[in-house]
CSV table of C-alpha atoms and ligand atoms in Angstrom, one decimal:
chain,number,residue,atom,x,y,z
A,10,MET,CA,114.5,102.0,111.1
A,11,PRO,CA,114.0,101.3,107.0
A,12,ALA,CA,110.7,102.4,106.1
A,13,ILE,CA,108.5,105.7,107.1
A,14,VAL,CA,105.0,106.6,105.4
A,15,ILE,CA,104.2,110.2,105.6
A,16,VAL,CA,100.1,110.9,105.8
A,17,GLY,CA,98.1,114.0,106.3
A,18,ALA,CA,96.0,114.4,109.1
A,19,GLN,CA,93.2,116.1,108.4
A,20,TRP,CA,91.9,117.6,104.6
A,21,GLY,CA,95.3,117.4,102.8
A,22,ASP,CA,97.6,120.6,102.2
A,23,GLU,CA,98.9,119.6,106.5
A,24,GLY,CA,103.0,120.8,105.7
A,25,LYS,CA,103.6,117.0,104.0
A,26,GLY,CA,105.6,118.2,101.7
A,27,LYS,CA,108.1,120.0,104.6
A,28,VAL,CA,107.8,117.3,107.2
A,29,THR,CA,109.1,115.1,103.7
A,30,ASP,CA,111.9,117.4,103.0
A,31,TYR,CA,112.7,117.5,106.4
A,32,LEU,CA,113.6,113.1,106.2
A,33,ALA,CA,113.9,113.0,103.0
A,34,ARG,CA,118.1,114.5,104.5
A,35,GLU,CA,118.2,111.3,105.8
A,36,ALA,CA,116.4,109.1,103.6
A,37,ASP,CA,118.2,106.8,100.5
A,38,THR,CA,114.9,107.1,98.1
A,39,VAL,CA,111.2,109.5,98.9
A,40,VAL,CA,107.5,107.4,97.0
A,41,ARG,CA,104.9,109.3,95.9
A,42,TYR,CA,102.3,106.8,96.3
A,43,GLN,CA,99.0,108.1,95.2
A,44,GLY,CA,97.1,110.6,93.6
A,45,GLY,CA,98.4,113.6,91.0
A,46,ASN,CA,98.8,116.6,90.4
A,47,ASN,CA,95.9,117.3,92.7
A,48,ALA,CA,98.3,117.6,95.4
A,49,GLY,CA,100.8,121.1,95.6
A,50,HIS,CA,103.2,121.5,98.1
A,51,THR,CA,106.0,124.4,97.9
A,52,ILE,CA,109.8,123.7,99.8
A,53,VAL,CA,112.0,127.3,100.7
A,54,VAL,CA,115.9,126.6,100.4
A,55,GLY,CA,117.5,129.2,101.6
A,56,GLY,CA,115.6,132.0,100.2
A,57,SER,CA,114.8,129.8,96.8
A,58,THR,CA,110.8,128.7,96.2
A,59,TYR,CA,110.6,125.3,94.6
A,60,ARG,CA,107.0,124.2,93.6
A,61,PHE,CA,105.9,120.5,92.8
A,62,HIS,CA,102.5,118.6,92.5
A,63,LEU,CA,103.6,115.5,91.4
A,64,ILE,CA,107.2,115.1,91.9
A,65,PRO,CA,108.4,114.2,95.7
A,66,SER,CA,110.4,117.1,97.2
A,67,GLY,CA,113.1,114.3,98.1
A,68,MET,CA,113.6,115.6,94.4
A,69,LEU,CA,116.1,119.0,95.9
A,70,HIS,CA,118.7,116.6,97.9
A,71,ARG,CA,121.3,115.8,95.3
A,72,ASP,CA,122.0,112.2,96.2
A,73,LYS,CA,118.2,111.0,96.9
A,74,THR,CA,116.3,108.6,94.8
A,75,CYS,CA,113.0,110.0,93.7
A,76,VAL,CA,110.3,107.6,92.9
A,77,LEU,CA,106.2,107.6,91.5
A,78,GLY,CA,104.7,104.5,92.9
A,79,ASN,CA,101.8,102.8,90.3
A,80,GLY,CA,99.3,104.4,92.4
A,81,VAL,CA,99.4,107.7,91.2
A,82,VAL,CA,98.4,109.9,88.5
A,83,ILE,CA,100.6,111.2,85.5
A,84,ASP,CA,99.1,113.7,83.8
A,85,PRO,CA,102.1,113.8,81.2
A,86,GLU,CA,102.6,118.1,80.5
A,87,GLU,CA,102.2,118.6,84.0
A,88,LEU,CA,105.1,116.1,84.4
A,89,LEU,CA,107.4,117.4,81.9
A,90,ALA,CA,106.7,120.9,82.7
A,91,GLU,CA,108.0,119.8,86.6
A,92,LEU,CA,110.6,118.4,85.1
A,93,ASP,CA,111.7,121.3,82.9
A,94,ALA,CA,110.9,124.0,85.6
A,95,LEU,CA,113.2,121.8,88.0
A,96,ALA,CA,115.6,121.6,85.5
A,97,ALA,CA,115.5,125.4,85.0
A,98,GLN,CA,116.3,125.8,89.1
A,99,LYS,CA,119.8,123.4,88.7
A,100,VAL,CA,118.0,120.6,90.4
A,101,ASP,CA,118.7,117.4,88.9
A,102,THR,CA,116.5,115.2,87.4
A,103,SER,CA,118.3,112.4,86.5
A,104,ARG,CA,118.0,110.2,89.7
A,105,LEU,CA,113.3,110.2,89.2
A,106,ILE,CA,111.8,106.6,88.8
A,107,VAL,CA,108.0,106.4,87.6
A,108,SER,CA,106.1,103.1,87.5
A,109,SER,CA,105.5,102.0,84.4
A,110,GLN,CA,101.9,100.2,85.9
A,111,ALA,CA,101.4,104.1,87.2
A,112,HIS,CA,98.0,105.6,84.7
A,113,TYR,CA,98.6,108.7,82.7
A,114,ILE,CA,96.1,111.4,83.2
A,115,LEU,CA,94.4,112.2,79.4
A,116,PRO,CA,93.0,115.3,79.0
A,117,THR,CA,89.8,114.1,78.0
A,118,HIS,CA,89.8,113.1,82.0
A,119,GLN,CA,90.1,116.6,82.6
A,120,VAL,CA,87.4,117.3,80.3
A,121,LEU,CA,85.1,114.3,81.9
A,122,ASP,CA,86.1,116.0,85.4
A,123,ARG,CA,84.8,119.5,84.5
A,124,GLN,CA,81.5,118.3,82.9
A,125,ALA,CA,80.8,115.4,86.3
A,126,GLU,CA,81.0,118.7,88.6
A,127,ALA,CA,78.8,120.5,86.1
A,128,ARG,CA,76.0,118.1,86.4
A,129,LYS,CA,76.7,117.4,89.8
A,130,GLY,CA,75.2,121.7,90.1
A,131,ALA,CA,75.0,122.8,94.2
A,132,ALA,CA,75.8,118.9,95.5
A,133,LYS,CA,79.6,119.0,93.6
A,134,ILE,CA,82.5,118.0,95.3
A,135,GLY,CA,85.3,121.2,94.4
A,136,THR,CA,87.6,118.9,92.5
A,137,THR,CA,90.7,120.4,91.4
A,138,GLY,CA,89.4,119.7,88.0
A,139,ARG,CA,92.6,117.5,87.1
A,140,GLY,CA,90.9,115.4,85.9
A,141,ILE,CA,92.1,113.2,88.9
A,142,GLY,CA,88.5,110.9,89.4
A,143,PRO,CA,88.1,110.4,85.4
A,144,ALA,CA,92.0,109.2,85.3
A,145,TYR,CA,91.2,106.5,88.6
A,146,GLN,CA,87.4,105.4,87.4
A,147,ASP,CA,88.7,104.5,83.9
A,148,LYS,CA,91.9,102.1,85.8
A,149,VAL,CA,88.9,100.5,88.5
A,150,ASN,CA,87.2,99.6,85.2
A,151,ARG,CA,89.7,98.6,83.2
A,152,CYS,CA,89.8,100.6,80.8
A,153,GLY,CA,93.3,103.6,81.3
A,154,ILE,CA,96.2,104.2,79.8
A,155,ARG,CA,99.0,102.8,81.5
A,156,LEU,CA,102.5,104.2,81.1
A,157,SER,CA,104.4,101.4,79.7
A,158,ASP,CA,100.7,101.6,77.1
A,159,PRO,CA,102.7,103.8,74.3
A,160,ALA,CA,105.8,101.2,73.9
A,161,HIS,CA,103.1,99.5,71.6
A,162,PRO,CA,101.8,101.8,69.3
A,163,GLU,CA,99.0,99.5,67.8
A,164,ARG,CA,97.5,98.7,71.5
A,165,LEU,CA,98.2,101.8,72.6
A,166,ARG,CA,95.8,102.8,69.5
A,167,GLN,CA,93.2,100.3,70.4
A,168,LYS,CA,92.7,101.5,73.9
A,169,LEU,CA,92.5,105.0,72.8
A,170,ALA,CA,90.0,103.9,70.9
A,171,ALA,CA,88.0,102.4,73.4
A,172,HIS,CA,88.3,105.2,75.9
A,173,LEU,CA,87.2,107.9,73.5
A,174,GLU,CA,84.1,105.1,72.6
A,175,GLU,CA,84.1,104.4,76.1
A,176,HIS,CA,82.9,108.3,77.2
A,177,ARG,CA,81.5,109.2,73.4
A,178,ALA,CA,78.6,110.3,74.5
A,179,ASP,CA,80.2,112.7,77.5
A,180,LEU,CA,83.2,113.3,74.8
A,181,ALA,CA,80.8,115.0,71.8
A,182,GLY,CA,81.8,118.1,71.5
A,183,CYS,CA,84.8,117.5,72.9
A,184,ASP,CA,87.6,118.1,70.6
A,185,TRP,CA,89.9,115.0,71.4
A,186,THR,CA,89.8,113.1,68.3
A,187,LEU,CA,91.3,109.5,68.6
A,188,ASP,CA,94.6,111.2,66.5
A,189,ARG,CA,95.7,113.9,68.4
A,190,LEU,CA,95.4,111.9,72.0
A,191,LEU,CA,97.9,109.6,69.8
A,192,ALA,CA,100.1,112.6,69.2
A,193,HIS,CA,99.6,113.9,73.0
A,194,LEU,CA,100.5,110.8,74.2
A,195,THR,CA,103.5,109.4,72.3
A,196,ALA,CA,104.9,112.9,72.1
A,197,ALA,CA,104.7,113.2,75.8
A,198,HIS,CA,106.1,109.6,76.3
A,199,GLY,CA,109.3,110.2,74.2
A,200,ARG,CA,110.5,112.4,76.7
A,201,LEU,CA,109.1,110.6,79.7
A,202,ARG,CA,111.2,107.1,78.8
A,203,PRO,CA,114.2,107.7,80.5
A,204,TYR,CA,111.9,107.7,83.7
A,205,ILE,CA,109.6,104.6,83.2
A,206,GLY,CA,110.6,101.7,85.1
A,207,ASP,CA,109.8,98.8,87.3
A,208,ALA,CA,109.2,100.8,90.4
A,209,SER,CA,107.9,98.1,93.4
A,210,MET,CA,111.5,96.5,92.5
A,211,VAL,CA,113.7,99.3,93.1
A,212,VAL,CA,111.9,100.4,96.5
A,213,ASN,CA,112.4,96.9,97.8
A,214,ASP,CA,116.0,96.8,96.8
A,215,VAL,CA,116.7,99.3,98.6
A,216,LEU,CA,115.0,98.2,101.4
A,217,ASP,CA,116.0,94.6,101.0
A,218,ARG,CA,119.4,96.5,100.7
A,219,GLY,CA,118.9,98.2,104.6
A,220,GLY,CA,118.3,101.5,102.7
A,221,ARG,CA,115.7,104.0,104.0
A,222,VAL,CA,112.6,105.1,102.4
A,223,LEU,CA,110.5,107.7,102.7
A,224,PHE,CA,106.3,106.9,101.2
A,225,GLU,CA,104.6,110.6,101.2
A,226,GLY,CA,101.2,110.4,100.6
A,227,ALA,CA,99.1,113.0,99.3
A,228,GLN,CA,96.1,114.4,100.3
A,229,GLY,CA,94.9,113.5,103.3
A,230,THR,CA,93.6,110.6,106.2
A,231,LEU,CA,89.6,112.8,105.7
A,232,LEU,CA,89.7,112.7,101.6
A,233,ASP,CA,90.4,109.1,101.9
A,234,ILE,CA,88.5,107.1,99.3
A,235,ASP,CA,87.6,104.6,102.4
A,236,HIS,CA,88.3,106.9,105.4
A,237,GLY,CA,87.4,109.9,104.4
A,238,THR,CA,84.3,112.2,104.1
A,239,TYR,CA,82.9,110.2,101.1
A,240,PRO,CA,81.5,111.3,98.5
A,241,PHE,CA,83.6,114.6,99.5
A,242,VAL,CA,87.0,112.8,99.0
A,243,THR,CA,88.8,112.6,96.3
A,244,SER,CA,89.9,109.3,94.7
A,245,SER,CA,92.1,107.6,96.1
A,246,SER,CA,93.6,106.0,98.8
A,247,PRO,CA,96.5,108.4,101.3
A,248,THR,CA,96.1,107.3,103.8
A,249,ALA,CA,99.0,104.7,105.1
A,250,GLY,CA,98.0,101.6,103.7
A,251,GLY,CA,97.8,103.5,100.4
A,252,ALA,CA,101.7,103.0,100.4
A,253,CYS,CA,101.2,99.6,100.1
A,254,LEU,CA,99.2,99.4,97.4
A,255,GLY,CA,100.5,102.2,94.9
A,256,ALA,CA,104.2,101.4,96.1
A,257,GLY,CA,104.1,97.8,95.4
A,258,ILE,CA,105.3,97.0,99.0
A,259,GLY,CA,104.7,94.1,101.1
A,260,PRO,CA,102.2,96.5,104.9
A,261,THR,CA,105.4,94.2,106.8
A,262,ARG,CA,107.9,96.3,105.3
A,263,ILE,CA,106.6,99.7,106.7
A,264,ASP,CA,108.6,100.3,110.4
A,265,ARG,CA,106.7,103.8,110.9
A,266,VAL,CA,104.1,105.9,110.1
A,267,VAL,CA,104.0,110.1,110.8
A,268,GLY,CA,100.6,111.7,111.1
A,269,VAL,CA,101.0,115.9,110.0
A,270,ALA,CA,98.4,117.7,111.1
A,271,LYS,CA,98.3,121.7,111.5
A,272,ALA,CA,98.0,123.1,114.5
A,273,TYR,CA,94.9,124.6,113.4
A,274,ALA,CA,92.3,123.3,110.5
A,275,THR,CA,91.9,124.0,106.9
A,276,ARG,CA,90.1,122.2,104.1
A,277,VAL,CA,89.5,123.3,100.6
A,278,GLY,CA,86.5,122.1,98.0
A,279,SER,CA,82.7,121.1,99.6
A,280,GLY,CA,82.0,118.4,102.5
A,281,PRO,CA,81.6,118.6,105.9
A,282,PHE,CA,83.6,120.8,108.2
A,283,PRO,CA,82.3,120.8,112.0
A,284,THR,CA,84.9,123.2,113.3
A,285,GLU,CA,84.7,125.4,110.6
A,286,LEU,CA,84.7,128.9,110.7
A,287,ALA,CA,82.9,130.8,107.9
A,288,THR,CA,81.4,133.6,109.5
A,289,ASP,CA,83.4,134.3,112.7
A,290,PRO,CA,86.5,136.9,112.2
A,291,VAL,CA,88.6,133.9,113.7
A,292,GLY,CA,88.7,132.3,110.6
A,293,ALA,CA,89.9,134.6,108.6
A,294,LYS,CA,92.2,135.7,110.5
A,295,LEU,CA,94.2,131.7,110.1
A,296,ARG,CA,94.0,132.1,106.9
A,297,GLU,CA,95.8,135.2,106.6
A,298,ARG,CA,98.5,134.6,108.8
A,299,GLY,CA,98.6,131.0,107.9
A,300,LYS,CA,98.4,132.0,104.1
A,301,GLU,CA,95.7,129.6,103.2
A,302,PHE,CA,94.9,130.2,99.9
A,303,GLY,CA,95.5,126.1,97.7
A,304,THR,CA,98.8,125.7,96.1
A,305,THR,CA,97.0,123.9,93.1
A,306,THR,CA,94.3,126.2,92.7
A,307,GLY,CA,94.6,129.4,93.9
A,308,ARG,CA,91.4,128.7,96.0
A,309,PRO,CA,90.8,130.4,99.6
A,310,ARG,CA,91.0,127.2,101.9
A,311,ARG,CA,88.2,127.4,104.9
A,312,CYS,CA,89.1,127.6,108.3
A,313,GLY,CA,88.7,126.8,111.5
A,314,TRP,CA,90.4,125.3,114.9
A,315,LEU,CA,91.8,122.6,116.1
A,316,ASP,CA,89.6,119.0,116.2
A,317,LEU,CA,91.2,116.2,118.3
A,318,VAL,CA,88.1,113.8,117.0
A,319,ALA,CA,88.8,113.6,113.7
A,320,LEU,CA,92.6,114.0,114.0
A,321,ARG,CA,91.8,111.0,116.7
A,322,TYR,CA,90.3,108.5,113.9
A,323,ALA,CA,93.3,109.7,111.5
A,324,VAL,CA,95.5,108.2,114.2
A,325,ARG,CA,92.4,105.3,114.9
A,326,VAL,CA,92.5,104.9,110.6
A,327,ASN,CA,95.8,104.9,109.9
A,328,GLY,CA,98.4,103.3,112.4
A,329,ILE,CA,99.9,107.0,113.4
A,330,THR,CA,102.7,106.4,115.4
A,331,GLN,CA,104.3,109.9,115.6
A,332,LEU,CA,103.1,113.6,115.1
A,333,ALA,CA,104.1,116.1,113.1
A,334,ILE,CA,102.2,119.1,113.9
A,335,THR,CA,102.9,122.4,111.5
A,336,LYS,CA,102.2,125.9,111.4
A,337,LEU,CA,102.6,125.9,115.3
A,338,ASP,CA,103.5,130.0,115.1
A,339,VAL,CA,99.9,130.6,113.1
A,340,LEU,CA,98.4,130.7,116.5
A,341,ASP,CA,101.1,133.3,117.8
A,342,GLU,CA,98.1,136.4,118.4
A,343,PHE,CA,95.5,134.5,119.8
A,344,GLU,CA,94.5,135.4,123.3
A,345,SER,CA,92.9,131.6,123.8
A,346,LEU,CA,92.5,129.1,121.4
A,347,GLN,CA,90.2,126.3,120.9
A,348,VAL,CA,90.2,122.5,120.0
A,349,ALA,CA,87.3,120.5,119.6
A,350,THR,CA,87.4,117.2,121.9
A,351,ALA,CA,84.2,116.0,120.6
A,352,TYR,CA,81.0,116.2,118.9
A,353,LYS,CA,77.3,116.4,119.8
A,354,VAL,CA,75.2,114.1,116.9
A,355,ASN,CA,71.9,114.8,117.3
A,356,GLY,CA,72.0,115.1,121.3
A,357,THR,CA,74.4,112.4,121.9
A,358,LEU,CA,77.5,113.5,122.5
A,359,THR,CA,80.4,111.2,121.3
A,360,ARG,CA,84.0,111.4,120.9
A,361,GLU,CA,84.3,109.2,117.7
A,362,PHE,CA,84.1,110.2,114.4
A,363,PRO,CA,80.7,110.1,112.2
A,364,THR,CA,81.7,107.7,109.7
A,365,ALA,CA,78.2,108.4,107.7
A,366,ILE,CA,78.1,111.7,106.5
A,367,GLU,CA,74.4,112.6,107.3
A,368,ASP,CA,75.5,112.6,110.7
A,369,LEU,CA,78.9,114.6,110.6
A,370,GLU,CA,77.4,117.2,108.5
A,371,VAL,CA,75.6,118.2,111.6
A,372,ALA,CA,77.8,117.1,114.6
A,373,GLU,CA,78.6,120.0,116.4
A,374,PRO,CA,81.9,120.5,118.5
A,375,VAL,CA,82.7,120.6,121.9
A,376,TYR,CA,85.2,122.6,122.8
A,377,GLU,CA,88.3,123.4,125.7
A,378,THR,CA,89.1,126.6,126.3
A,379,LEU,CA,93.7,126.9,125.9
A,380,PRO,CA,95.6,130.1,126.9
A,381,GLY,CA,97.5,131.2,123.7
A,382,TRP,CA,100.8,132.4,124.2
A,383,ARG,CA,100.4,136.3,122.2
A,384,ALA,CA,104.4,135.6,121.8
A,385,SER,CA,106.4,135.3,118.4
A,386,CYS,CA,107.0,130.9,118.9
A,387,SER,CA,109.2,131.5,115.0
A,388,ALA,CA,112.6,132.5,116.3
A,389,ALA,CA,112.6,129.0,118.9
A,390,LYS,CA,115.1,126.7,118.2
A,391,THR,CA,114.7,123.8,120.0
A,392,TRP,CA,111.1,122.6,121.9
A,393,SER,CA,112.4,124.4,125.3
A,394,ASP,CA,112.8,127.8,123.4
A,395,LEU,CA,108.7,127.7,122.9
A,396,PRO,CA,106.3,130.0,125.0
A,397,ALA,CA,104.8,127.5,127.6
A,398,GLU,CA,101.1,127.3,126.7
A,399,ALA,CA,102.8,126.8,122.8
A,400,THR,CA,104.6,123.2,124.4
A,401,ALA,CA,101.6,123.3,126.6
A,402,TYR,CA,98.9,123.8,123.5
A,403,VAL,CA,101.2,120.7,122.0
A,404,ALA,CA,101.0,119.0,125.5
A,405,ARG,CA,97.8,118.5,125.1
A,406,LEU,CA,97.4,117.0,121.9
A,407,GLU,CA,99.9,114.2,122.8
A,408,ASP,CA,98.0,113.7,126.0
A,409,TYR,CA,94.7,113.7,124.1
A,410,LEU,CA,95.8,111.4,121.1
A,411,ARG,CA,98.0,109.6,123.1
A,412,VAL,CA,101.0,110.0,120.8
A,413,PRO,CA,103.6,111.9,120.3
A,414,VAL,CA,104.6,115.1,119.3
A,415,ALA,CA,107.9,114.2,116.9
A,416,LEU,CA,108.2,117.2,114.7
A,417,LEU,CA,107.1,120.6,115.1
A,418,SER,CA,107.8,123.4,112.3
A,419,ILE,CA,107.5,127.1,113.0
A,420,GLY,CA,107.7,128.9,109.9
A,421,ALA,CA,108.1,128.3,106.1
A,422,GLU,CA,112.2,128.3,106.1
A,423,ARG,CA,113.5,125.0,105.9
A,424,SER,CA,115.2,125.5,109.1
A,425,ALA,CA,111.6,126.4,110.5
A,426,THR,CA,111.5,122.6,111.6
A,427,PHE,CA,112.9,121.0,115.1
A,428,SER,CA,112.6,117.5,116.0
A,429,ARG,CA,111.8,116.0,119.1
A,430,LEU,CA,112.3,112.2,118.5
A,431,ALA,CA,114.7,110.9,115.6
A,432,LEU,CA,112.7,109.2,113.3
A,433,TRP,CA,114.8,107.1,111.6
A,434,GLU,CA,116.9,105.9,115.0
A,435,PRO,CA,114.6,102.8,116.8
A,436,LEU,CA,113.3,104.3,119.6
B,501,LIG,P1,90.3,116.2,92.7
B,501,LIG,O1,91.1,115.0,93.9
B,501,LIG,O2,90.8,116.9,92.4
B,501,LIG,O3,89.4,114.7,92.5
B,501,LIG,O4,89.5,116.4,94.7
B,501,LIG,C1,88.6,116.1,95.0
B,501,LIG,C2,88.6,117.0,96.9
B,501,LIG,O5,89.5,116.4,96.9
B,501,LIG,C3,87.9,118.5,96.4
B,501,LIG,O6,87.8,118.4,97.5
B,501,LIG,C4,89.4,119.1,96.4
B,501,LIG,O7,89.1,120.4,96.7
B,501,LIG,C5,90.3,118.3,97.6
B,501,LIG,N1,91.1,118.1,97.4
B,501,LIG,C6,92.2,117.4,96.7
B,501,LIG,N2,93.6,117.2,96.3
B,501,LIG,C7,94.2,118.0,97.4
B,501,LIG,C8,94.9,118.7,98.5
B,501,LIG,O8,95.8,118.2,98.2
B,501,LIG,N3,94.5,119.2,99.1
B,501,LIG,C9,94.2,119.7,100.0
B,501,LIG,N4,92.4,119.6,99.1
B,501,LIG,C10,93.0,118.7,98.1
């Protein structure tokens, strides 16, 4: 089974980094295919904590090649800071390859991000402020700066001048002059040059040789620019199809799509969230038990019950073949649990996730109540060690979604993930 795509099946923060880290043990190459340093995950190994925003967490495995594909947007300072932090923790980073076709996030993109949010006022998206949207906007508008550009200094100067001209009105008063931008990129590029290459060629070569490649999506399905809760979405394609575009592989290369979902639901930033428990104490309990604060911005995450309607939609738009369920232990102390199995939208009952934001905003979840287990999952080493109600909870999910749960995670440590199916093997 040479290629597995890992996708977030909710609104991001599902624990994809942990699942990637687990599956990376048996992979040759780990590839990130979209997003930028709006993402973030923390991996705990043997008591040491590693924080990632851009670099695939596969870097922690000594023998893996890690790739940032063409679909990623790169803040050079952030990438260098992450490389330095990993080097300080004695992690060898020489196995990183960054696509020459990826785009740079410029400091001016961050200025534009903040301005766009301020202009929207109460209707703001609640972005991470990292300049993600404006960088992708320039890419699509065909005036972005690619990682290959600084190798041609005169052309780079022209492109940066065009960028400043394009955004002249919005950047008036900002102190990023052409010379300063040029110096900023040139200095960063000098250090990043050894990592820059033809990432698509590297990935396809590994696949041609029968190697195993793990494609790691950032954010989640419901933040996808096309399939998410538009306009409250990110500006890239976290769904499985994004792996082809953002890594330069064909769809025929993908063998398996693993959807990662928390055992409950969270969302950061604005936008509809039907099962949110904004004022209910259960929401606060989930936040506290699940330590639901953003890795990138520190913002408290909105919390709610598991939404099977949304998950079923994620199964459809990604072609999810297996699920990984994370943070089951967060549900340890509840008498009973609720899962949304349908919505009522303007009086009509539906099991389909509405594609129009106006319908989603008024969707009322219809809940099924399941027994809690009021016991600790954390000591479990295998599926059969779990409390019976916990296995019943997971079985209900499988039954509703018609997708098997292959991985289960019950704690922060690497050892707290166990597998029910060997995902790299033919099933
Ligand atoms: P942007 O990606 O910074 O433009 O933010 C757009 C939306 O996506 C906001 O609601 C963010 O909170 C959300 N978002 C972006 N990255 C992540 C992530 O890694 N986890 C969860 N939410 C995210």
